[in-house]
Amino acid sequence: QVQLVESGGGLVQAGGSLRLSCAASGRSFSTFAMGWFRQAPGKEREFVAAISWSTTNTYYGGSVKGRFTISRDNAKNTVYLQMNSLEPEDTALYYCAADRVVRVLTNGRGDYWGQGTQVTVSS
C-alpha cells in the first residue's frame, strides 16, 4: 500500500512557476514509477509526466513538454513537478500517482492516487 499526498499548488500569474511535491508513505517507494496527472473542470484527466523508479527515464505529455520537469528523491520518498512558463490552460487539479510499471502511468492509469492539489494560473 502506498499513500500519496500532494502539496505546492496555488495561484500564480501567467508566465510564473510553481513546484509541486508528492510525499509517499508506505513500503518500497523506490520501486514504484511515479506520475503526475491533471484534470480541469469539464475535461478528462490528462497525463502530465512520469518518471521511472530508477529516475533514468522521464516522459511528458505534449502540452507540457519543455516547460515542466519531473524528478524524484527516493531518500525522501518524494516526487516533484517543476512547472515553468505557466499558462492559464494549465489551471487544473493536479494528481500524483504511483504504479510499478511506468507504461501504465503513461497510458493514463495507476494503482495509487493522491487527493490532488489545485493550480490556478491567472492571465
PDB file of C-alpha atoms in Angstrom:
ATOM      1  CA  GLN A   1       0.000   0.000   0.000  1.00  0.00           C
ATOM      2  CA  VAL A   2       1.206   3.495  -0.879  1.00  0.00           C
ATOM      3  CA  GLN A   3      -0.323   6.739   0.374  1.00  0.00           C
ATOM      4  CA  LEU A   4       0.293   9.891  -1.641  1.00  0.00           C
ATOM      5  CA  VAL A   5      -0.113  13.492  -0.502  1.00  0.00           C
ATOM      6  CA  GLU A   6       0.353  16.385  -2.906  1.00  0.00           C
ATOM      7  CA  SER A   7       1.310  19.929  -1.971  1.00  0.00           C
ATOM      8  CA  GLY A   8       2.587  23.111  -3.556  1.00  0.00           C
ATOM      9  CA  GLY A   9      -0.414  24.200  -5.552  1.00  0.00           C
ATOM     10  CA  GLY A  10      -1.704  27.742  -5.544  1.00  0.00           C
ATOM     11  CA  LEU A  11      -2.489  30.832  -7.572  1.00  0.00           C
ATOM     12  CA  VAL A  12       0.165  32.172  -9.932  1.00  0.00           C
ATOM     13  CA  GLN A  13       0.226  34.652 -12.791  1.00  0.00           C
ATOM     14  CA  ALA A  14       0.799  33.528 -16.351  1.00  0.00           C
ATOM     15  CA  GLY A  15       4.496  33.119 -17.024  1.00  0.00           C
ATOM     16  CA  GLY A  16       5.215  32.211 -13.426  1.00  0.00           C
ATOM     17  CA  SER A  17       6.449  28.998 -11.840  1.00  0.00           C
ATOM     18  CA  LEU A  18       5.345  26.528  -9.200  1.00  0.00           C
ATOM     19  CA  ARG A  19       6.833  23.351  -7.809  1.00  0.00           C
ATOM     20  CA  LEU A  20       4.505  20.580  -6.758  1.00  0.00           C
ATOM     21  CA  SER A  21       5.552  17.886  -4.323  1.00  0.00           C
ATOM     22  CA  CYS A  22       4.101  14.455  -3.701  1.00  0.00           C
ATOM     23  CA  ALA A  23       5.102  12.742  -0.487  1.00  0.00           C
ATOM     24  CA  ALA A  24       4.679   8.993  -0.384  1.00  0.00           C
ATOM     25  CA  SER A  25       4.351   6.761   2.620  1.00  0.00           C
ATOM     26  CA  GLY A  26       4.372   3.018   2.710  1.00  0.00           C
ATOM     27  CA  ARG A  27       6.880   0.479   1.681  1.00  0.00           C
ATOM     28  CA  SER A  28       9.112   0.308  -1.341  1.00  0.00           C
ATOM     29  CA  PHE A  29       8.595   3.811  -2.747  1.00  0.00           C
ATOM     30  CA  SER A  30      11.803   3.496  -4.729  1.00  0.00           C
ATOM     31  CA  THR A  31      10.404   0.515  -6.644  1.00  0.00           C
ATOM     32  CA  PHE A  32       7.409   2.463  -7.962  1.00  0.00           C
ATOM     33  CA  ALA A  33       7.234   4.577 -11.066  1.00  0.00           C
ATOM     34  CA  MET A  34       5.597   7.921 -10.289  1.00  0.00           C
ATOM     35  CA  GLY A  35       3.460  10.223 -12.345  1.00  0.00           C
ATOM     36  CA  TRP A  36       1.551  13.471 -12.414  1.00  0.00           C
ATOM     37  CA  PHE A  37      -1.851  13.980 -13.966  1.00  0.00           C
ATOM     38  CA  ARG A  38      -4.258  16.884 -14.089  1.00  0.00           C
ATOM     39  CA  GLN A  39      -7.936  17.444 -14.582  1.00  0.00           C
ATOM     40  CA  ALA A  40      -9.618  20.733 -15.392  1.00  0.00           C
ATOM     41  CA  PRO A  41     -13.358  21.279 -14.843  1.00  0.00           C
ATOM     42  CA  GLY A  42     -15.373  19.681 -17.597  1.00  0.00           C
ATOM     43  CA  LYS A  43     -12.341  17.951 -19.102  1.00  0.00           C
ATOM     44  CA  GLU A  44     -10.925  14.453 -18.977  1.00  0.00           C
ATOM     45  CA  ARG A  45      -7.943  13.609 -16.831  1.00  0.00           C
ATOM     46  CA  GLU A  46      -4.708  14.329 -18.697  1.00  0.00           C
ATOM     47  CA  PHE A  47      -1.306  12.691 -18.369  1.00  0.00           C
ATOM     48  CA  VAL A  48       1.342  15.275 -17.461  1.00  0.00           C
ATOM     49  CA  ALA A  49       4.580  13.467 -16.648  1.00  0.00           C
ATOM     50  CA  ALA A  50       6.053  10.229 -15.335  1.00  0.00           C
ATOM     51  CA  ILE A  51       9.388   9.036 -14.050  1.00  0.00           C
ATOM     52  CA  SER A  52      10.745   5.526 -13.700  1.00  0.00           C
ATOM     53  CA  TRP A  53      11.721   4.113 -10.331  1.00  0.00           C
ATOM     54  CA  SER A  54      15.410   4.499 -11.180  1.00  0.00           C
ATOM     55  CA  THR A  55      14.973   8.135 -12.417  1.00  0.00           C
ATOM     56  CA  THR A  56      16.595   7.060 -15.671  1.00  0.00           C
ATOM     57  CA  ASN A  57      13.539   7.664 -17.826  1.00  0.00           C
ATOM     58  CA  THR A  58      11.104  10.548 -17.886  1.00  0.00           C
ATOM     59  CA  TYR A  59       8.011  11.035 -20.010  1.00  0.00           C
ATOM     60  CA  TYR A  60       5.888  14.100 -20.696  1.00  0.00           C
ATOM     61  CA  GLY A  61       2.552  14.987 -22.157  1.00  0.00           C
ATOM     62  CA  GLY A  62       2.743  17.057 -25.298  1.00  0.00           C
ATOM     63  CA  SER A  63       1.212  20.176 -23.806  1.00  0.00           C
ATOM     64  CA  VAL A  64       3.835  20.484 -21.049  1.00  0.00           C
ATOM     65  CA  LYS A  65       6.994  19.230 -22.732  1.00  0.00           C
ATOM     66  CA  GLY A  66       9.763  21.774 -22.420  1.00  0.00           C
ATOM     67  CA  ARG A  67       8.022  23.657 -19.602  1.00  0.00           C
ATOM     68  CA  PHE A  68       7.561  21.055 -16.860  1.00  0.00           C
ATOM     69  CA  THR A  69      10.184  18.811 -15.267  1.00  0.00           C
ATOM     70  CA  ILE A  70       9.512  15.734 -13.152  1.00  0.00           C
ATOM     71  CA  SER A  71      12.073  14.496 -10.645  1.00  0.00           C
ATOM     72  CA  ARG A  72      12.199  12.333  -7.564  1.00  0.00           C
ATOM     73  CA  ASP A  73      14.211  11.923  -4.393  1.00  0.00           C
ATOM     74  CA  ASN A  74      13.961   8.315  -3.276  1.00  0.00           C
ATOM     75  CA  ALA A  75      15.705   9.105   0.003  1.00  0.00           C
ATOM     76  CA  LYS A  76      12.851  11.500   0.833  1.00  0.00           C
ATOM     77  CA  ASN A  77      10.065   9.403  -0.711  1.00  0.00           C
ATOM     78  CA  THR A  78       9.062  12.427  -2.735  1.00  0.00           C
ATOM     79  CA  VAL A  79       8.389  13.210  -6.371  1.00  0.00           C
ATOM     80  CA  TYR A  80       8.370  16.755  -7.726  1.00  0.00           C
ATOM     81  CA  LEU A  81       6.890  18.598 -10.662  1.00  0.00           C
ATOM     82  CA  GLN A  82       8.635  21.853 -11.534  1.00  0.00           C
ATOM     83  CA  MET A  83       6.285  23.930 -13.670  1.00  0.00           C
ATOM     84  CA  ASN A  84       7.667  26.922 -15.557  1.00  0.00           C
ATOM     85  CA  SER A  85       6.134  29.334 -18.060  1.00  0.00           C
ATOM     86  CA  LEU A  86       2.699  28.576 -16.713  1.00  0.00           C
ATOM     87  CA  GLU A  87      -0.314  29.369 -18.864  1.00  0.00           C
ATOM     88  CA  PRO A  88      -3.991  29.793 -17.946  1.00  0.00           C
ATOM     89  CA  GLU A  89      -4.591  26.499 -19.764  1.00  0.00           C
ATOM     90  CA  ASP A  90      -2.510  24.775 -17.067  1.00  0.00           C
ATOM     91  CA  THR A  91      -5.203  25.529 -14.487  1.00  0.00           C
ATOM     92  CA  ALA A  92      -6.362  22.195 -13.068  1.00  0.00           C
ATOM     93  CA  LEU A  93      -6.363  19.856 -10.120  1.00  0.00           C
ATOM     94  CA  TYR A  94      -3.023  18.075 -10.199  1.00  0.00           C
ATOM     95  CA  TYR A  95      -2.776  14.478  -9.007  1.00  0.00           C
ATOM     96  CA  CYS A  96       0.165  12.307  -8.122  1.00  0.00           C
ATOM     97  CA  ALA A  97       0.012   8.605  -8.969  1.00  0.00           C
ATOM     98  CA  ALA A  98       2.148   5.518  -8.455  1.00  0.00           C
ATOM     99  CA  ASP A  99       2.435   2.219 -10.248  1.00  0.00           C
ATOM    100  CA  ARG A 100       5.097  -0.443 -10.522  1.00  0.00           C
ATOM    101  CA  VAL A 101       5.069  -0.107 -14.324  1.00  0.00           C
ATOM    102  CA  VAL A 102       5.799   3.310 -15.837  1.00  0.00           C
ATOM    103  CA  ARG A 103       3.938   2.430 -19.035  1.00  0.00           C
ATOM    104  CA  VAL A 104       0.739   2.043 -17.013  1.00  0.00           C
ATOM    105  CA  LEU A 105       1.139   5.668 -15.928  1.00  0.00           C
ATOM    106  CA  THR A 106       1.898   6.947 -19.415  1.00  0.00           C
ATOM    107  CA  ASN A 107      -1.269   5.157 -20.552  1.00  0.00           C
ATOM    108  CA  GLY A 108      -3.282   7.165 -18.057  1.00  0.00           C
ATOM    109  CA  ARG A 109      -3.727   4.738 -15.203  1.00  0.00           C
ATOM    110  CA  GLY A 110      -2.103   3.869 -11.884  1.00  0.00           C
ATOM    111  CA  ASP A 111      -2.522   1.752  -8.789  1.00  0.00           C
ATOM    112  CA  TYR A 112      -2.350   4.544  -6.213  1.00  0.00           C
ATOM    113  CA  TRP A 113      -3.570   8.125  -6.310  1.00  0.00           C
ATOM    114  CA  GLY A 114      -3.366  11.210  -4.155  1.00  0.00           C
ATOM    115  CA  GLN A 115      -6.195  13.643  -3.464  1.00  0.00           C
ATOM    116  CA  GLY A 116      -4.806  16.398  -5.650  1.00  0.00           C
ATOM    117  CA  THR A 117      -3.583  19.963  -5.314  1.00  0.00           C
ATOM    118  CA  GLN A 118      -5.170  22.893  -7.140  1.00  0.00           C
ATOM    119  CA  VAL A 119      -3.143  25.009  -9.539  1.00  0.00           C
ATOM    120  CA  THR A 120      -4.716  28.205 -10.846  1.00  0.00           C
ATOM    121  CA  VAL A 121      -2.963  30.376 -13.419  1.00  0.00           C
ATOM    122  CA  SER A 122      -4.344  33.854 -13.938  1.00  0.00           C
ATOM    123  CA  SER A 123      -3.946  35.754 -17.194  1.00  0.00           C
TER     124      SER A 123
END
